[in-house]
PDB file of C-alpha atoms and ligand atoms in Angstrom:
ATOM      1  CA  UNK N   1      14.263  14.748 -12.235  1.00 87.00           C
ATOM      2  CA  UNK N   2      12.684  13.089  -9.223  1.00 95.00           C
ATOM      3  CA  UNK N   3      14.429  11.505  -6.255  1.00 97.00           C
ATOM      4  CA  UNK N   4      12.849   8.046  -5.953  1.00 97.00           C
ATOM      5  CA  UNK N   5      12.143   6.596  -2.507  1.00 97.00           C
ATOM      6  CA  UNK N   6      10.875   3.033  -2.142  1.00 98.00           C
ATOM      7  CA  UNK N   7       8.098   2.041   0.279  1.00 98.00           C
ATOM      8  CA  UNK N   8       6.216  -1.191   0.959  1.00 98.00           C
ATOM      9  CA  UNK N   9       2.476  -1.658   1.480  1.00 98.00           C
ATOM     10  CA  UNK N  10       0.901  -4.977   2.540  1.00 98.00           C
ATOM     11  CA  UNK N  11      -2.750  -6.030   2.603  1.00 98.00           C
ATOM     12  CA  UNK N  12      -3.926  -9.252   4.234  1.00 98.00           C
ATOM     13  CA  UNK N  13      -7.019 -10.968   2.920  1.00 97.00           C
ATOM     14  CA  UNK N  14      -9.194 -13.521   4.700  1.00 96.00           C
ATOM     15  CA  UNK N  15     -12.257 -14.718   2.766  1.00 93.00           C
ATOM     16  CA  UNK N  16     -14.186 -11.578   1.879  1.00 96.00           C
ATOM     17  CA  UNK N  17     -12.377  -9.401   4.434  1.00 98.00           C
ATOM     18  CA  UNK N  18      -9.348  -7.151   4.158  1.00 98.00           C
ATOM     19  CA  UNK N  19      -7.174  -6.060   7.081  1.00 98.00           C
ATOM     20  CA  UNK N  20      -6.597  -2.323   7.305  1.00 98.00           C
ATOM     21  CA  UNK N  21      -4.970  -0.252  10.010  1.00 98.00           C
ATOM     22  CA  UNK N  22      -5.814   3.260  11.145  1.00 98.00           C
ATOM     23  CA  UNK N  23      -2.535   5.185  11.015  1.00 98.00           C
ATOM     24  CA  UNK N  24      -1.986   6.810  14.397  1.00 98.00           C
ATOM     25  CA  UNK N  25       0.975   9.055  13.563  1.00 97.00           C
ATOM     26  CA  UNK N  26       3.120  10.550  10.800  1.00 96.00           C
ATOM     27  CA  UNK N  27       2.434  10.495   7.071  1.00 95.00           C
ATOM     28  CA  UNK N  28      -1.184   9.531   6.347  1.00 96.00           C
ATOM     29  CA  UNK N  29      -2.294   9.983   9.974  1.00 97.00           C
ATOM     30  CA  UNK N  30      -5.972   9.122  10.602  1.00 98.00           C
ATOM     31  CA  UNK N  31      -6.296   7.249   7.310  1.00 98.00           C
ATOM     32  CA  UNK N  32      -7.058   3.528   6.978  1.00 98.00           C
ATOM     33  CA  UNK N  33      -4.370   1.792   4.993  1.00 98.00           C
ATOM     34  CA  UNK N  34      -2.338  -1.372   4.567  1.00 98.00           C
ATOM     35  CA  UNK N  35       0.873  -1.864   6.555  1.00 98.00           C
ATOM     36  CA  UNK N  36       4.234  -0.701   5.303  1.00 98.00           C
ATOM     37  CA  UNK N  37       6.955   1.878   5.203  1.00 98.00           C
ATOM     38  CA  UNK N  38      10.483   2.678   4.174  1.00 98.00           C
ATOM     39  CA  UNK N  39      13.271   0.189   3.613  1.00 98.00           C
ATOM     40  CA  UNK N  40      16.121  -0.095   6.064  1.00 97.00           C
ATOM     41  CA  UNK N  41      19.676   0.077   4.687  1.00 95.00           C
ATOM     42  CA  UNK N  42      20.646  -3.121   2.800  1.00 95.00           C
ATOM     43  CA  UNK N  43      17.124  -4.543   3.175  1.00 97.00           C
ATOM     44  CA  UNK N  44      15.255  -6.108   0.240  1.00 97.00           C
ATOM     45  CA  UNK N  45      11.761  -4.851  -0.593  1.00 97.00           C
ATOM     46  CA  UNK N  46      10.111  -8.134   0.340  1.00 97.00           C
ATOM     47  CA  UNK N  47      11.940  -8.394   3.670  1.00 97.00           C
ATOM     48  CA  UNK N  48      10.951  -4.811   4.455  1.00 98.00           C
ATOM     49  CA  UNK N  49       7.320  -5.658   3.643  1.00 98.00           C
ATOM     50  CA  UNK N  50       7.311  -8.597   6.101  1.00 98.00           C
ATOM     51  CA  UNK N  51       9.130  -6.564   8.782  1.00 98.00           C
ATOM     52  CA  UNK N  52       6.756  -3.602   8.578  1.00 98.00           C
ATOM     53  CA  UNK N  53       3.735  -5.917   8.770  1.00 98.00           C
ATOM     54  CA  UNK N  54       5.142  -7.455  11.947  1.00 97.00           C
ATOM     55  CA  UNK N  55       6.113  -4.090  13.483  1.00 98.00           C
ATOM     56  CA  UNK N  56       2.820  -2.367  12.712  1.00 98.00           C
ATOM     57  CA  UNK N  57       0.258  -5.068  13.573  1.00 98.00           C
ATOM     58  CA  UNK N  58       2.213  -8.017  15.041  1.00 98.00           C
ATOM     59  CA  UNK N  59       1.377 -10.409  12.208  1.00 97.00           C
ATOM     60  CA  UNK N  60       3.999 -12.830  10.932  1.00 96.00           C
ATOM     61  CA  UNK N  61       3.996 -13.566   7.230  1.00 97.00           C
ATOM     62  CA  UNK N  62       6.808 -15.262   5.356  1.00 95.00           C
ATOM     63  CA  UNK N  63       8.344 -13.041   2.720  1.00 93.00           C
ATOM     64  CA  UNK N  64       7.743 -15.863   0.218  1.00 94.00           C
ATOM     65  CA  UNK N  65       3.982 -15.781   0.975  1.00 97.00           C
ATOM     66  CA  UNK N  66       3.705 -12.093   0.077  1.00 98.00           C
ATOM     67  CA  UNK N  67       2.491 -11.626  -3.485  1.00 97.00           C
ATOM     68  CA  UNK N  68       3.707  -8.540  -5.327  1.00 97.00           C
ATOM     69  CA  UNK N  69       0.585  -7.246  -7.029  1.00 98.00           C
ATOM     70  CA  UNK N  70       1.251  -3.665  -8.015  1.00 98.00           C
ATOM     71  CA  UNK N  71       3.412  -0.573  -8.064  1.00 98.00           C
ATOM     72  CA  UNK N  72       2.229   2.918  -7.213  1.00 98.00           C
ATOM     73  CA  UNK N  73       4.140   6.117  -7.899  1.00 98.00           C
ATOM     74  CA  UNK N  74       3.228   9.327  -6.113  1.00 98.00           C
ATOM     75  CA  UNK N  75       4.511  12.800  -6.923  1.00 98.00           C
ATOM     76  CA  UNK N  76       3.440  16.065  -5.348  1.00 98.00           C
ATOM     77  CA  UNK N  77       3.216  19.470  -7.004  1.00 97.00           C
ATOM     78  CA  UNK N  78       6.367  21.463  -6.257  1.00 97.00           C
ATOM     79  CA  UNK N  79       8.233  18.523  -4.675  1.00 97.00           C
ATOM     80  CA  UNK N  80      11.129  16.523  -6.065  1.00 98.00           C
ATOM     81  CA  UNK N  81      10.459  13.225  -4.250  1.00 97.00           C
ATOM     82  CA  UNK N  82       8.790  10.332  -6.067  1.00 98.00           C
ATOM     83  CA  UNK N  83       7.282   7.791  -3.668  1.00 98.00           C
ATOM     84  CA  UNK N  84       7.624   4.354  -5.233  1.00 98.00           C
ATOM     85  CA  UNK N  85       5.231   2.084  -3.351  1.00 98.00           C
ATOM     86  CA  UNK N  86       5.432  -1.699  -3.837  1.00 98.00           C
ATOM     87  CA  UNK N  87       2.072  -3.303  -3.029  1.00 98.00           C
ATOM     88  CA  UNK N  88       1.766  -6.868  -1.731  1.00 98.00           C
ATOM     89  CA  UNK N  89      -1.131  -9.097  -0.707  1.00 98.00           C
ATOM     90  CA  UNK N  90      -1.230 -12.328   1.244  1.00 98.00           C
ATOM     91  CA  UNK N  91      -3.771 -14.867   2.422  1.00 97.00           C
ATOM     92  CA  UNK N  92      -1.172 -16.807   4.422  1.00 97.00           C
ATOM     93  CA  UNK N  93      -0.084 -15.431   7.789  1.00 94.00           C
ATOM     94  CA  UNK N  94       0.131 -16.209  11.498  1.00 93.00           C
ATOM     95  CA  UNK N  95      -1.287 -14.476  14.523  1.00 93.00           C
ATOM     96  CA  UNK N  96      -4.056 -12.078  15.441  1.00 95.00           C
ATOM     97  CA  UNK N  97      -3.612  -8.412  14.503  1.00 98.00           C
ATOM     98  CA  UNK N  98      -2.685  -6.276  17.505  1.00 98.00           C
ATOM     99  CA  UNK N  99      -2.790  -2.516  17.963  1.00 98.00           C
ATOM    100  CA  UNK N 100       0.660  -0.870  17.999  1.00 98.00           C
ATOM    101  CA  UNK N 101       1.958   2.681  18.450  1.00 97.00           C
ATOM    102  CA  UNK N 102       1.582   3.186  14.711  1.00 97.00           C
ATOM    103  CA  UNK N 103      -1.598   1.337  13.660  1.00 98.00           C
ATOM    104  CA  UNK N 104      -5.013   0.268  14.954  1.00 98.00           C
ATOM    105  CA  UNK N 105      -5.920  -2.825  12.880  1.00 98.00           C
ATOM    106  CA  UNK N 106      -9.438  -3.826  11.864  1.00 98.00           C
ATOM    107  CA  UNK N 107     -10.963  -6.282   9.396  1.00 98.00           C
ATOM    108  CA  UNK N 108     -13.323  -4.769   6.808  1.00 98.00           C
ATOM    109  CA  UNK N 109     -15.637  -6.523   4.431  1.00 98.00           C
ATOM    110  CA  UNK N 110     -14.392  -5.771   0.912  1.00 98.00           C
ATOM    111  CA  UNK N 111     -17.873  -4.457   0.052  1.00 97.00           C
ATOM    112  CA  UNK N 112     -17.703  -1.914   2.888  1.00 98.00           C
ATOM    113  CA  UNK N 113     -14.237  -0.389   2.767  1.00 98.00           C
ATOM    114  CA  UNK N 114     -13.923   3.065   4.424  1.00 98.00           C
ATOM    115  CA  UNK N 115     -12.841   4.962   1.291  1.00 98.00           C
ATOM    116  CA  UNK N 116     -13.947   8.279   2.814  1.00 98.00           C
ATOM    117  CA  UNK N 117     -11.160   7.843   5.373  1.00 98.00           C
ATOM    118  CA  UNK N 118      -8.485   6.554   3.001  1.00 98.00           C
ATOM    119  CA  UNK N 119      -6.101   8.126   0.480  1.00 98.00           C
ATOM    120  CA  UNK N 120      -8.167   9.434  -2.486  1.00 98.00           C
ATOM    121  CA  UNK N 121      -6.188   7.336  -4.982  1.00 98.00           C
ATOM    122  CA  UNK N 122      -7.174   4.090  -3.245  1.00 98.00           C
ATOM    123  CA  UNK N 123     -10.630   4.099  -4.868  1.00 98.00           C
ATOM    124  CA  UNK N 124      -8.900   3.992  -8.243  1.00 98.00           C
ATOM    125  CA  UNK N 125      -6.472   1.112  -7.752  1.00 98.00           C
ATOM    126  CA  UNK N 126      -8.173  -1.020  -5.064  1.00 98.00           C
ATOM    127  CA  UNK N 127     -10.498  -2.642  -7.655  1.00 98.00           C
ATOM    128  CA  UNK N 128      -7.414  -4.025  -9.423  1.00 98.00           C
ATOM    129  CA  UNK N 129      -5.988  -5.431  -6.197  1.00 98.00           C
ATOM    130  CA  UNK N 130      -9.315  -6.854  -5.028  1.00 98.00           C
ATOM    131  CA  UNK N 131      -9.771  -8.592  -8.388  1.00 97.00           C
ATOM    132  CA  UNK N 132      -6.190  -9.944  -8.322  1.00 97.00           C
ATOM    133  CA  UNK N 133      -5.130  -7.912 -11.346  1.00 98.00           C
ATOM    134  CA  UNK N 134      -1.520  -6.736 -11.486  1.00 98.00           C
ATOM    135  CA  UNK N 135      -1.311  -2.978 -11.875  1.00 98.00           C
ATOM    136  CA  UNK N 136       0.924   0.046 -12.271  1.00 98.00           C
ATOM    137  CA  UNK N 137      -0.408   3.491 -11.378  1.00 98.00           C
ATOM    138  CA  UNK N 138       0.952   7.010 -11.118  1.00 98.00           C
ATOM    139  CA  UNK N 139      -0.712   9.830  -9.191  1.00 98.00           C
ATOM    140  CA  UNK N 140       0.299  13.463  -9.160  1.00 98.00           C
ATOM    141  CA  UNK N 141      -1.087  15.307  -6.153  1.00 98.00           C
ATOM    142  CA  UNK N 142      -1.546  18.921  -5.196  1.00 98.00           C
ATOM    143  CA  UNK N 143      -1.234  18.819  -1.431  1.00 97.00           C
ATOM    144  CA  UNK N 144      -2.503  15.565   0.009  1.00 95.00           C
ATOM    145  CA  UNK N 145      -6.181  15.765  -0.959  1.00 96.00           C
ATOM    146  CA  UNK N 146      -6.338  16.584  -4.618  1.00 98.00           C
ATOM    147  CA  UNK N 147      -5.209  14.354  -7.521  1.00 98.00           C
ATOM    148  CA  UNK N 148      -4.249  16.604 -10.464  1.00 98.00           C
ATOM    149  CA  UNK N 149      -3.615  13.725 -12.885  1.00 98.00           C
ATOM    150  CA  UNK N 150      -3.207   9.981 -12.881  1.00 98.00           C
ATOM    151  CA  UNK N 151      -2.572   6.988 -15.037  1.00 98.00           C
ATOM    152  CA  UNK N 152      -3.320   3.320 -14.328  1.00 98.00           C
ATOM    153  CA  UNK N 153      -2.660   0.214 -16.403  1.00 98.00           C
ATOM    154  CA  UNK N 154      -3.187  -3.494 -15.881  1.00 98.00           C
ATOM    155  CA  UNK N 155      -0.011  -5.541 -16.218  1.00 97.00           C
ATOM    156  CA  UNK N 156       0.031  -9.047 -17.586  1.00 94.00           C
ATOM    157  CA  UNK N 157       3.013 -10.623 -15.889  1.00 93.00           C
ATOM    158  CA  UNK N 158       4.971 -10.208 -12.674  1.00 91.00           C
ATOM    159  CA  UNK N 159       8.030  -9.317 -14.799  1.00 92.00           C
ATOM    160  CA  UNK N 160       6.163  -6.218 -15.970  1.00 92.00           C
ATOM    161  CA  UNK N 161       6.297  -4.948 -12.368  1.00 91.00           C
ATOM    162  CA  UNK N 162      10.071  -4.622 -12.780  1.00 90.00           C
ATOM    163  CA  UNK N 163      10.013  -2.700 -16.067  1.00 83.00           C
ATOM    164  CA  UNK N 164       9.920   1.055 -16.252  1.00 66.00           C
ATOM    165  CA  UNK N 165       6.626   2.367 -17.565  1.00 60.00           C
TER     166      UNK N 165
HETATM  167  N1  8DG J 201      -3.001   3.257   0.202  1.00 78.26           N
HETATM  168  C1  8DG J 201      -2.081   4.230   0.073  1.00 78.26           C
HETATM  169  N2  8DG J 201      -0.909   4.112   0.720  1.00 78.26           N
HETATM  170  C2  8DG J 201      -0.043   5.096   0.553  1.00 78.26           C
HETATM  171  C3  8DG J 201      -0.280   6.221  -0.228  1.00 78.26           C
HETATM  172  N3  8DG J 201       0.807   7.022  -0.172  1.00 78.26           N
HETATM  173  C4  8DG J 201       1.709   6.397   0.651  1.00 78.26           C
HETATM  174  O1  8DG J 201       2.832   6.798   0.990  1.00 78.26           O
HETATM  175  N4  8DG J 201       1.195   5.216   1.081  1.00 78.26           N
HETATM  176  C5  8DG J 201       1.803   4.262   1.992  1.00 78.26           C
HETATM  177  C6  8DG J 201       3.154   3.744   1.615  1.00 78.26           C
HETATM  178  C7  8DG J 201       3.705   3.347   2.962  1.00 78.26           C
HETATM  179  O2  8DG J 201       3.222   2.059   3.325  1.00 78.26           O
HETATM  180  C8  8DG J 201       3.113   4.380   3.897  1.00 78.26           C
HETATM  181  C9  8DG J 201       4.038   5.547   4.186  1.00 78.26           C
HETATM  182  O3  8DG J 201       5.143   5.096   4.869  1.00 78.26           O
HETATM  183  P1  8DG J 201       5.521   5.685   6.323  1.00 78.26           P
HETATM  184  O4  8DG J 201       5.790   7.130   6.163  1.00 78.26           O
HETATM  185  O5  8DG J 201       4.502   5.237   7.298  1.00 78.26           O
HETATM  186  O6  8DG J 201       6.867   4.890   6.514  1.00 78.26           O
HETATM  187  P2  8DG J 201       7.543   4.408   7.860  1.00 78.26           P
HETATM  188  O7  8DG J 201       6.584   3.525   8.643  1.00 78.26           O
HETATM  189  O8  8DG J 201       8.863   3.825   7.466  1.00 78.26           O
HETATM  190  O9  8DG J 201       7.702   5.797   8.546  1.00 78.26           O
HETATM  191  P3  8DG J 201       8.186   6.215   9.985  1.00 78.26           P
HETATM  192  O10 8DG J 201       8.387   4.943  10.761  1.00 78.26           O
HETATM  193  O11 8DG J 201       9.415   7.000   9.678  1.00 78.26           O
HETATM  194  O12 8DG J 201       7.009   7.050  10.478  1.00 78.26           O
HETATM  195  O13 8DG J 201       1.955   4.873   3.258  1.00 78.26           O
HETATM  196  C10 8DG J 201      -1.518   6.309  -0.883  1.00 78.26           C
HETATM  197  O14 8DG J 201      -1.813   7.276  -1.578  1.00 78.26           O
HETATM  198  N5  8DG J 201      -2.386   5.278  -0.721  1.00 78.26           N
END
């Protein structure tokens, strides 16, 4: 049995650009990614998503403007933790992204995303997100570089994001 831990992950979109941040410390250091992290005690997933976005790149987005688009589950060979990552997108936000202790933000054209410097699984599920398809995906890693197996499905309603697959 796995011990499930919930994380948030937020991507902002503006026309044909996506905001990514270069992670400056901790898990996923030196990779470009969306903004997110663990929940605080008693916090809802959506509130955590908005808080992490603000903390990591100084952008304000209303929780109600964040669109839940997918769920990712990560397991690692020999480890009992399951990372349950709730992915959100938004086109509605306030402010200019600012560098913080954790992230260096930068806009990328969606045709020129830096997949070489991102988590290997991102190539697999980003096309769903970029095409506004709801998705559920599971990745089982050996270490942090090698995907031993995975599964990805398109979902057809937001309710499906709350069912167990
Ligand atoms: N794109 C992508 N994001 C991932 C993958 N795996 C993974 O954990 N993430 C995301 C989920 C979270 O947003 C983030 C990890 O959270 P974190 O460790 O930075 O959490 P945190 O900010 O609360 O941590 P900290 O303050 O304690 O350092 O990375 C992946 O394979 N691909």
